[in-house]
Amino acid sequence: MRAKKIFVTALLSVLYCFPTAAQNGDARQILNAAEEAYQIGQVEEAKEMLEDHVQSLNSSLRLRGYRLLSLCCLALEDQEGARAYALKMLQENPYYTPTVEYPPRFIDMVEDIKQGLVTTISIASSQSETVNEAPSPITIITAEMIEELGYNKNLNQILAAYVPGMTEVTSDSPGENMAMHGAYSNNQELILVMENGHQLNYRFNNAAIMSYNISIEKIDHIEVLRGPASSLYGNVAVSAVVNIITKSGRAIDGVKLRYGNGSYHTHRADLLAGVHFMDADITAWTSVYNSEGQIRHFNDGEGYYSNLSTHAERRTPDLRIWYGPDRIYVGSYRDTPSYDIGFTFRLKGFDMMFSRKINKMLHQTTYYSGYDYDLYPSINNIKPGFSTEGTHAEIGYTRQLGKFTLKATFYGDWNTLSDYSVEADREEVYSSEGEEETIQEGEGLIGFENAKETTLGGYLNATTDYRLGNMKGNLLIGGQYEHFSLHSRLYIFGVDFESIDYGSFNYTTLFEEGKEKSLSFFLQDKHYILPELILNAGLRYDIKYHIDDHISSFSPRLALMYVPSNRFSLKLSYSQSYADLSFYYRFLLRGSTIGTEPLHLSALQLTAMGKLPSLHMNYEVSAFYNKYTHLIHWQSRVDNVFGASVNDGELTNIGIEGSANITYKRLTGNLTFYYCHDISSEDYYYNNSEKLVTGVPHVTLNLHGAYKLLQSKNHELKVYGNASYRGKMLNYTMYEKDDYYVSARMLFDLGMKYSYRERLQLSLDCDNIFNTDNYLCGVNSFLHPIFQRGRSLMASISYHF
């Protein structure tokens, strides 16, 4: 009986081995065929061939399979997929080390994963690399960091909280504006803002809107390059580049709904959906924001608005008196909600993106008094305020051809900007002819400006890895073409709340002059002189054709990085950037008070970064020297003689900035600091007596912390807080002797979030918990500090299906 059992067992084992051996034999053949396809450049075919069979391989072959899949994903610029397969490869053999014949990017990625340094970015070199090896100082803001600031924040506020050197300033139009290293313009015109690499700055005025028209729920992380970046990105990448990376369908894996209700009749809602199936990855989002805003009064706070009144007078040859209510609209987004709707679609090497964004913010007051918003009708479906509408579309394809990775992208932007401003609810004009005095009365005085633009373009680049003896490197070369056209610029004035008094519609002139073409070529080499010594050199040439002239610019970058380990790196970089004068200034001033030279920045940066494992800390410290030329100074002083052109401004400054973050068990913390010293300035927003640029703080400090009070399989309760210190600012006036300081401010935010099984989330956030009067300075026609919202609460609920 015993012998019979042994015989049956042996027979079953032999029968079992036959199909298993056959299965392994088939899988081995597929692996060999996939490797051959990869070698001859058929990357997509190799990946598709192997994906469904890698699990059938035995242990020794499975490592080869995951390695090949990781290489295929890397060649197709699928960084997330490449890391995922590399991680599975290391799970098969944690001690695996790639040999030198593999691409340097693959070797670096595997080593980083083994060392725990898995954070990679693409903003600095237009390809995946670690933060340690990036040629410029980099800040990464994760989705978790964004969530811990609260649901009531917009992109501008998020950047100011986490990016050293970035400070909020006022704008010439209602809305968000940002200074970087002490330099700013009328609107946010010196920082390039992108979404998945797609430019969001308008070409009409170079400005980007960083408000509630950008969904924060869709953001996986934000990459911020702090410094000039025109060598790679060209126009507008003057002092920084912000790239918003959206979440993948794989990461979302379902549908998430969120709704928040807050102070000042504020409502915010988000819908986020994502799926990954077969080779397709799809993400879709919708975000809506609406707020009545806070109502303040002329004598509130420190009295900066006290020059306004319910009836304001201005002495000219005639006496004018304006009448309006004692009312200031602070942070008001009424009637037309801000929203962001879009999707991304990725399939193998193919990717597509579409989004539509709308934002409208009310003017706080008129120049001389308050106004009653409800009295004014809609024009083109818009009520008083500054509004923007943007539609963005992009389609791209990446393919591996031998040793080269080619990427072609075509894009289009259709934008509309509208400014509906109120001059007065009621006006009286007293004039005299001889001894006779006449009175003219008017009411509902408004101005309305509208511009529509279209931009179409595309770019093509190629990357390849190379070896020179014992040295390795990566080469990027590419070109870009773009065509801008302005379709219309409407400017009208109205009276009696609805009648058009006079205006202009510059269609014919704009049809002829409102076209610009730009052509660019760029080259970048990342060369490993030694394994720990990296040279990153880049150069871009841009030429822009206007109706009557053309502007060209060279933008170089040279950086040397010393990276002895993942615990420390040192970077020294020199770079130049530029921003061509936008069509708005060219057309508005018609050459009479403006030059044609582009704005330029030359910068030198020294950065040290690393880890302190015993303290569970990552740190970075960066020193900078900046020299700006041809800055725009829109508001000239009465007692200063500025240059002949409004873009003759110069500024030279130095400074130091840094950050530190700690992660220890349930505690996370983040600290950023910034200090800037102005060396010299001419024809800019500068006070010669105080030796300071006006409108910006020269010292800032932000401290953020979060702690998980409860953490279990089903439940998590987290509390978080943020403290921000902004140093004193010098406010710009029409007479330098009248400039005055706005005192330093310390603001505190608190919040808490409860999660159940990572599906249901409840949060409560309080911004400015002590209701501190907070102001911003900068460029504004009122020449006084501008109120920001006081204490506000926001409660939200979300569910992930």
Tab-separated table of C-alpha atoms in Angstrom, residues 40-398:
chain	number	residue	atom	x	y	z
A	40	ILE	CA	15.888	47.204	-31.933
A	41	GLY	CA	13.791	50.105	-30.618
A	42	GLN	CA	10.333	48.460	-30.580
A	43	VAL	CA	9.766	49.562	-26.998
A	44	GLU	CA	5.963	49.642	-26.969
A	45	GLU	CA	5.780	46.179	-28.568
A	46	ALA	CA	8.245	44.785	-26.022
A	47	LYS	CA	6.251	46.209	-23.109
A	48	GLU	CA	2.925	44.968	-24.461
A	49	MET	CA	4.403	41.534	-25.192
A	50	LEU	CA	5.723	41.034	-21.663
A	51	GLU	CA	3.171	42.651	-19.331
A	52	ASP	CA	0.669	39.796	-19.310
A	53	HIS	CA	3.323	37.073	-18.947
A	54	VAL	CA	5.814	38.403	-16.405
A	55	GLN	CA	3.981	36.682	-13.545
A	56	SER	CA	4.364	33.321	-15.325
A	57	LEU	CA	8.159	33.515	-15.186
A	58	ASN	CA	10.061	31.681	-12.501
A	59	SER	CA	11.948	33.611	-9.849
A	60	SER	CA	15.227	33.996	-11.741
A	61	LEU	CA	13.528	35.106	-14.973
A	62	ARG	CA	11.014	37.367	-13.249
A	63	LEU	CA	13.773	39.795	-12.260
A	64	ARG	CA	14.749	40.093	-15.929
A	65	GLY	CA	11.114	40.672	-16.834
A	66	TYR	CA	10.561	43.467	-14.301
A	67	ARG	CA	13.863	45.057	-15.307
A	68	LEU	CA	12.870	45.095	-18.970
A	69	LEU	CA	9.428	46.534	-18.167
A	70	SER	CA	11.056	49.267	-16.093
A	71	LEU	CA	13.415	50.099	-18.964
A	72	CYS	CA	10.498	50.227	-21.410
A	73	CYS	CA	8.522	52.593	-19.160
A	74	LEU	CA	11.578	54.809	-18.747
A	75	ALA	CA	12.047	54.988	-22.516
A	76	LEU	CA	8.366	55.949	-22.871
A	77	GLU	CA	8.773	58.670	-20.185
A	78	ASP	CA	6.397	56.805	-17.843
A	79	GLN	CA	8.318	57.577	-14.655
A	80	GLU	CA	5.630	56.219	-12.346
A	81	GLY	CA	5.504	52.881	-14.181
A	82	ALA	CA	9.310	52.675	-14.339
A	83	ARG	CA	9.612	53.106	-10.572
A	84	ALA	CA	6.812	50.621	-9.902
A	85	TYR	CA	8.475	47.851	-11.950
A	86	ALA	CA	11.926	48.690	-10.561
A	87	LEU	CA	10.510	48.300	-7.065
A	88	LYS	CA	9.094	44.855	-7.962
A	89	MET	CA	12.483	43.942	-9.414
A	90	LEU	CA	14.188	44.830	-6.141
A	91	GLN	CA	11.617	42.830	-4.215
A	92	GLU	CA	12.841	39.806	-6.199
A	93	ASN	CA	16.458	40.659	-5.329
A	94	PRO	CA	17.085	43.540	-2.902
A	95	TYR	CA	20.821	43.390	-3.645
A	96	TYR	CA	20.542	43.789	-7.407
A	97	THR	CA	22.867	46.441	-8.895
A	98	PRO	CA	22.606	47.499	-12.573
A	99	THR	CA	25.740	47.204	-14.664
A	100	VAL	CA	27.181	50.054	-16.729
A	101	GLU	CA	25.568	49.020	-20.016
A	102	TYR	CA	22.156	50.165	-18.782
A	103	PRO	CA	20.984	53.799	-19.248
A	104	PRO	CA	22.284	56.172	-16.550
A	105	ARG	CA	18.722	57.202	-15.664
A	106	PHE	CA	17.841	53.566	-14.926
A	107	ILE	CA	20.967	53.072	-12.819
A	108	ASP	CA	20.272	56.260	-10.863
A	109	MET	CA	16.619	55.342	-10.291
A	110	VAL	CA	17.473	51.887	-8.943
A	111	GLU	CA	20.124	53.275	-6.627
A	112	ASP	CA	17.764	55.969	-5.362
A	113	ILE	CA	15.069	53.397	-4.596
A	114	LYS	CA	17.584	51.222	-2.770
A	115	GLN	CA	18.684	54.248	-0.721
A	116	GLY	CA	15.133	55.374	-0.057
A	117	LEU	CA	15.515	58.541	-2.159
A	118	VAL	CA	12.563	57.995	-4.514
A	119	THR	CA	11.514	61.627	-4.980
A	120	THR	CA	12.167	62.611	-8.581
A	121	ILE	CA	11.374	65.792	-10.489
A	122	SER	CA	11.375	66.828	-14.132
A	123	ILE	CA	11.080	70.617	-13.970
A	124	ALA	CA	14.798	71.464	-13.858
A	125	SER	CA	16.042	69.429	-16.837
A	126	SER	CA	12.826	68.387	-18.617
A	127	GLN	CA	13.498	64.769	-17.654
A	128	SER	CA	13.293	62.667	-14.532
A	129	GLU	CA	16.070	63.246	-11.998
A	130	THR	CA	16.523	63.386	-8.254
A	131	VAL	CA	16.325	66.677	-6.387
A	132	ASN	CA	19.968	66.218	-5.392
A	133	GLU	CA	21.043	66.315	-9.038
A	134	ALA	CA	18.799	69.166	-10.174
A	135	PRO	CA	20.883	72.154	-11.349
A	136	SER	CA	18.739	74.711	-9.473
A	137	PRO	CA	17.149	74.952	-6.009
A	138	ILE	CA	13.896	72.982	-6.013
A	139	THR	CA	10.844	72.969	-3.743
A	140	ILE	CA	8.403	70.059	-3.886
A	141	ILE	CA	4.924	70.551	-2.422
A	142	THR	CA	3.049	67.273	-1.991
A	143	ALA	CA	-0.710	66.691	-1.978
A	144	GLU	CA	-0.528	65.991	1.750
A	145	MET	CA	1.220	69.312	2.401
A	146	ILE	CA	-1.473	71.113	0.393
A	147	GLU	CA	-4.254	69.389	2.307
A	148	GLU	CA	-2.690	70.358	5.633
A	149	LEU	CA	-2.981	74.067	4.778
A	150	GLY	CA	-6.754	73.753	4.689
A	151	TYR	CA	-9.441	73.559	2.041
A	152	ASN	CA	-9.843	77.342	1.724
A	153	LYS	CA	-6.411	78.097	0.219
A	154	ASN	CA	-5.630	78.921	-3.420
A	155	LEU	CA	-2.434	78.262	-5.368
A	156	ASN	CA	-0.934	81.676	-4.587
A	157	GLN	CA	-1.312	81.123	-0.843
A	158	ILE	CA	0.067	77.577	-1.067
A	159	LEU	CA	3.211	78.781	-2.824
A	160	ALA	CA	3.715	81.622	-0.329
A	161	ALA	CA	3.467	79.134	2.555
A	162	TYR	CA	5.993	76.593	1.283
A	163	VAL	CA	8.368	78.265	-1.202
A	164	PRO	CA	11.159	80.368	0.321
A	165	GLY	CA	11.574	83.647	-1.531
A	166	MET	CA	7.991	83.802	-2.814
A	167	THR	CA	5.819	86.492	-1.236
A	168	GLU	CA	2.319	87.685	-2.063
A	169	VAL	CA	1.940	91.235	-3.406
A	170	THR	CA	-0.958	93.230	-4.810
A	171	SER	CA	-1.795	93.371	-8.490
A	172	ASP	CA	-2.742	96.271	-10.742
A	173	SER	CA	-5.973	94.334	-11.369
A	174	PRO	CA	-7.936	92.526	-8.658
A	175	GLY	CA	-6.415	89.116	-8.106
A	176	GLU	CA	-3.326	87.292	-6.986
A	177	ASN	CA	0.242	88.423	-7.650
A	178	MET	CA	3.579	87.064	-6.517
A	179	ALA	CA	7.067	88.456	-5.976
A	180	MET	CA	10.153	86.262	-6.164
A	181	HIS	CA	13.382	87.385	-4.516
A	182	GLY	CA	11.962	90.882	-4.130
A	183	ALA	CA	11.080	91.537	-7.796
A	184	TYR	CA	7.526	91.874	-9.116
A	185	SER	CA	5.476	93.498	-11.858
A	186	ASN	CA	1.938	94.808	-12.477
A	187	ASN	CA	0.577	91.277	-12.535
A	188	GLN	CA	2.177	87.873	-12.049
A	189	GLU	CA	4.464	88.248	-15.083
A	190	LEU	CA	7.878	87.057	-13.852
A	191	ILE	CA	7.048	83.459	-12.877
A	192	LEU	CA	6.186	80.792	-15.438
A	193	VAL	CA	3.241	78.664	-14.305
A	194	MET	CA	2.593	75.309	-15.960
A	195	GLU	CA	0.188	72.400	-15.577
A	196	ASN	CA	1.770	69.094	-16.557
A	197	GLY	CA	4.301	71.145	-18.523
A	198	HIS	CA	1.645	73.240	-20.324
A	199	GLN	CA	2.038	77.027	-19.962
A	200	LEU	CA	-0.795	78.838	-18.176
A	201	ASN	CA	0.582	82.394	-18.534
A	202	TYR	CA	-1.367	84.512	-21.011
A	203	ARG	CA	0.642	85.780	-23.971
A	204	PHE	CA	-1.318	89.065	-24.103
A	205	ASN	CA	0.218	90.333	-20.858
A	206	ASN	CA	2.535	87.467	-19.731
A	207	ALA	CA	0.433	87.065	-16.567
A	208	ALA	CA	-0.745	83.875	-14.889
A	209	ILE	CA	-3.778	83.645	-12.610
A	210	MET	CA	-2.937	81.554	-9.526
A	211	SER	CA	-6.300	81.675	-7.788
A	212	TYR	CA	-9.321	79.425	-7.226
A	213	ASN	CA	-9.443	78.710	-10.949
A	214	ILE	CA	-6.928	75.926	-10.285
A	215	SER	CA	-8.281	72.855	-8.501
A	216	ILE	CA	-6.109	71.807	-5.555
A	217	GLU	CA	-7.749	68.369	-5.250
A	218	LYS	CA	-6.336	67.227	-8.586
A	219	ILE	CA	-2.740	68.061	-7.615
A	220	ASP	CA	-0.351	65.180	-6.976
A	221	HIS	CA	2.515	67.552	-6.260
A	222	ILE	CA	3.928	70.919	-7.306
A	223	GLU	CA	7.501	71.318	-8.517
A	224	VAL	CA	8.981	74.789	-8.065
A	225	LEU	CA	12.293	75.779	-9.614
A	226	ARG	CA	13.599	78.798	-7.708
A	227	GLY	CA	15.680	80.838	-10.099
A	228	PRO	CA	16.051	81.697	-13.794
A	229	ALA	CA	14.953	78.941	-16.200
A	230	SER	CA	14.805	80.527	-19.663
A	231	SER	CA	17.614	78.216	-20.833
A	232	LEU	CA	14.969	75.484	-20.924
A	233	TYR	CA	11.578	77.242	-20.944
A	234	GLY	CA	12.265	80.555	-22.677
A	235	ASN	CA	10.041	83.605	-22.251
A	236	VAL	CA	8.594	84.527	-18.808
A	237	ALA	CA	10.646	81.917	-16.881
A	238	VAL	CA	12.450	84.838	-15.241
A	239	SER	CA	12.675	84.272	-11.499
A	240	ALA	CA	10.927	80.899	-10.991
A	241	VAL	CA	8.956	78.127	-12.663
A	242	VAL	CA	5.926	76.421	-11.101
A	243	ASN	CA	4.793	73.088	-12.559
A	244	ILE	CA	1.553	71.543	-11.287
A	245	ILE	CA	1.566	67.751	-11.663
A	246	THR	CA	-1.931	66.248	-11.613
A	247	LYS	CA	-2.799	62.922	-10.036
A	248	SER	CA	-2.802	59.842	-12.221
A	249	GLY	CA	-5.840	57.648	-12.724
A	250	ARG	CA	-3.884	54.831	-11.063
A	251	ALA	CA	-3.396	56.933	-7.906
A	252	ILE	CA	-7.060	58.064	-7.738
A	253	ASP	CA	-8.589	54.678	-8.596
A	254	GLY	CA	-12.234	55.700	-8.262
A	255	VAL	CA	-14.320	58.800	-7.687
A	256	LYS	CA	-13.862	61.376	-4.937
A	257	LEU	CA	-16.436	64.018	-4.002
A	258	ARG	CA	-15.701	66.920	-1.666
A	259	TYR	CA	-17.756	69.890	-0.495
A	260	GLY	CA	-16.817	72.733	1.831
A	261	ASN	CA	-18.832	75.545	3.422
A	262	GLY	CA	-17.138	78.497	5.055
A	263	SER	CA	-17.280	82.033	6.392
A	264	TYR	CA	-18.489	84.913	4.200
A	265	HIS	CA	-20.922	82.605	2.368
A	266	THR	CA	-18.071	80.619	0.840
A	267	HIS	CA	-18.747	77.396	-1.037
A	268	ARG	CA	-16.212	75.058	-2.584
A	269	ALA	CA	-16.779	71.704	-4.308
A	270	ASP	CA	-14.582	69.187	-6.105
A	271	LEU	CA	-15.187	66.079	-8.186
A	272	LEU	CA	-12.150	63.928	-8.951
A	273	ALA	CA	-12.233	60.683	-10.927
A	274	GLY	CA	-9.494	58.380	-12.127
A	275	VAL	CA	-9.006	54.932	-13.554
A	276	HIS	CA	-6.174	52.826	-14.942
A	277	PHE	CA	-7.013	49.858	-17.140
A	278	MET	CA	-5.066	48.011	-19.783
A	279	ASP	CA	-2.475	50.622	-20.806
A	280	ALA	CA	-4.789	53.617	-20.436
A	281	ASP	CA	-4.645	56.097	-17.564
A	282	ILE	CA	-7.476	58.637	-17.272
A	283	THR	CA	-7.997	61.481	-14.791
A	284	ALA	CA	-10.906	63.948	-14.781
A	285	TRP	CA	-11.707	66.811	-12.423
A	286	THR	CA	-14.191	69.580	-11.728
A	287	SER	CA	-13.703	72.303	-9.117
A	288	VAL	CA	-16.053	75.183	-8.232
A	289	TYR	CA	-15.480	78.101	-5.830
A	290	ASN	CA	-17.778	80.980	-4.877
A	291	SER	CA	-17.581	83.496	-2.022
A	292	GLU	CA	-19.420	86.677	-1.104
A	293	GLY	CA	-16.242	87.862	0.599
A	294	GLN	CA	-15.746	90.008	3.657
A	295	ILE	CA	-17.147	93.541	3.967
A	296	ARG	CA	-14.825	96.071	5.614
A	297	HIS	CA	-15.160	99.835	6.142
A	298	PHE	CA	-12.974	102.860	5.420
A	299	ASN	CA	-11.859	103.457	9.014
A	300	ASP	CA	-11.230	99.799	9.860
A	301	GLY	CA	-7.783	98.514	10.773
A	302	GLU	CA	-4.951	101.020	10.627
A	303	GLY	CA	-6.861	103.564	8.553
A	304	TYR	CA	-5.181	103.000	5.199
A	305	TYR	CA	-8.539	103.491	3.453
A	306	SER	CA	-9.475	106.643	5.422
A	307	ASN	CA	-8.818	108.874	2.396
A	308	LEU	CA	-11.954	107.316	0.923
A	309	SER	CA	-15.353	108.533	2.044
A	310	THR	CA	-19.004	108.404	1.097
A	311	HIS	CA	-18.320	111.559	-0.922
A	312	ALA	CA	-14.787	112.181	-2.199
A	313	GLU	CA	-13.570	115.366	-3.844
A	314	ARG	CA	-10.882	115.993	-6.445
A	315	ARG	CA	-9.724	119.515	-7.324
A	316	THR	CA	-9.075	120.015	-11.034
A	317	PRO	CA	-10.062	122.978	-13.241
A	318	ASP	CA	-13.478	121.597	-12.333
A	319	LEU	CA	-14.549	120.329	-8.930
A	320	ARG	CA	-15.590	116.681	-9.013
A	321	ILE	CA	-17.380	114.903	-6.179
A	322	TRP	CA	-17.945	111.142	-6.140
A	323	TYR	CA	-20.532	109.467	-3.959
A	324	GLY	CA	-20.596	105.828	-2.835
A	325	PRO	CA	-21.242	103.664	0.253
A	326	ASP	CA	-18.756	103.007	3.067
A	327	ARG	CA	-17.976	99.538	1.768
A	328	ILE	CA	-14.852	97.506	0.878
A	329	TYR	CA	-15.228	94.118	-0.846
A	330	VAL	CA	-12.422	91.903	0.487
A	331	GLY	CA	-11.745	88.579	-1.220
A	332	SER	CA	-15.068	88.556	-3.040
A	333	TYR	CA	-15.738	86.062	-5.877
A	334	ARG	CA	-19.421	86.678	-6.613
A	335	ASP	CA	-21.996	85.556	-9.159
A	336	THR	CA	-19.581	83.997	-11.641
A	337	PRO	CA	-17.943	81.119	-9.752
A	338	SER	CA	-14.304	80.271	-10.240
A	339	TYR	CA	-13.997	76.820	-11.714
A	340	ASP	CA	-11.553	74.358	-13.219
A	341	ILE	CA	-12.731	71.514	-15.461
A	342	GLY	CA	-10.397	69.155	-17.251
A	343	PHE	CA	-9.002	65.718	-17.936
A	344	THR	CA	-5.794	63.904	-18.848
A	345	PHE	CA	-5.528	60.772	-20.946
A	346	ARG	CA	-2.415	58.638	-21.337
A	347	LEU	CA	-2.047	55.512	-23.455
A	348	LYS	CA	1.401	54.052	-23.953
A	349	GLY	CA	3.427	56.920	-25.464
A	350	PHE	CA	0.350	59.006	-26.261
A	351	ASP	CA	-0.904	61.709	-23.881
A	352	MET	CA	-3.625	64.347	-24.061
A	353	MET	CA	-4.801	67.119	-21.733
A	354	PHE	CA	-7.740	69.534	-21.785
A	355	SER	CA	-8.862	72.097	-19.221
A	356	ARG	CA	-11.081	75.138	-18.939
A	357	LYS	CA	-10.580	77.675	-16.150
A	358	ILE	CA	-12.599	80.729	-15.123
A	359	ASN	CA	-11.930	83.243	-12.357
A	360	LYS	CA	-13.577	86.539	-11.348
A	361	MET	CA	-12.693	88.752	-8.399
A	362	LEU	CA	-14.349	92.038	-7.388
A	363	HIS	CA	-12.596	95.380	-7.165
A	364	GLN	CA	-12.434	96.357	-3.491
A	365	THR	CA	-13.484	99.999	-4.094
A	366	THR	CA	-13.374	102.663	-6.786
A	367	TYR	CA	-10.446	105.096	-6.831
A	368	TYR	CA	-12.201	107.603	-4.606
A	369	SER	CA	-15.084	105.910	-2.809
A	370	GLY	CA	-17.008	102.721	-2.297
A	371	TYR	CA	-19.635	101.334	-4.686
A	372	ASP	CA	-22.760	99.227	-4.599
A	373	TYR	CA	-22.052	96.080	-6.611
A	374	ASP	CA	-25.713	95.078	-6.844
A	375	LEU	CA	-26.666	98.227	-8.786
A	376	TYR	CA	-24.662	97.312	-11.873
A	377	PRO	CA	-25.908	95.127	-14.744
A	378	SER	CA	-23.985	92.423	-16.574
A	379	ILE	CA	-21.894	93.157	-19.662
A	380	ASN	CA	-21.148	90.070	-21.754
A	381	ASN	CA	-22.591	88.065	-18.828
A	382	ILE	CA	-20.040	89.613	-16.463
A	383	LYS	CA	-20.723	91.878	-13.494
A	384	PRO	CA	-18.112	94.269	-12.004
A	385	GLY	CA	-14.726	92.663	-11.353
A	386	PHE	CA	-11.666	91.326	-13.107
A	387	SER	CA	-12.349	88.029	-14.850
A	388	THR	CA	-10.379	85.558	-16.933
A	389	GLU	CA	-11.435	82.595	-19.048
A	390	GLY	CA	-8.894	80.113	-20.334
A	391	THR	CA	-9.187	76.971	-22.449
A	392	HIS	CA	-6.086	74.814	-22.764
A	393	ALA	CA	-5.548	71.742	-24.935
A	394	GLU	CA	-2.482	69.642	-25.602
A	395	ILE	CA	-1.668	66.398	-27.360
A	396	GLY	CA	1.704	64.671	-27.369
A	397	TYR	CA	3.443	61.476	-28.340
A	398	THR	CA	6.660	59.916	-27.049
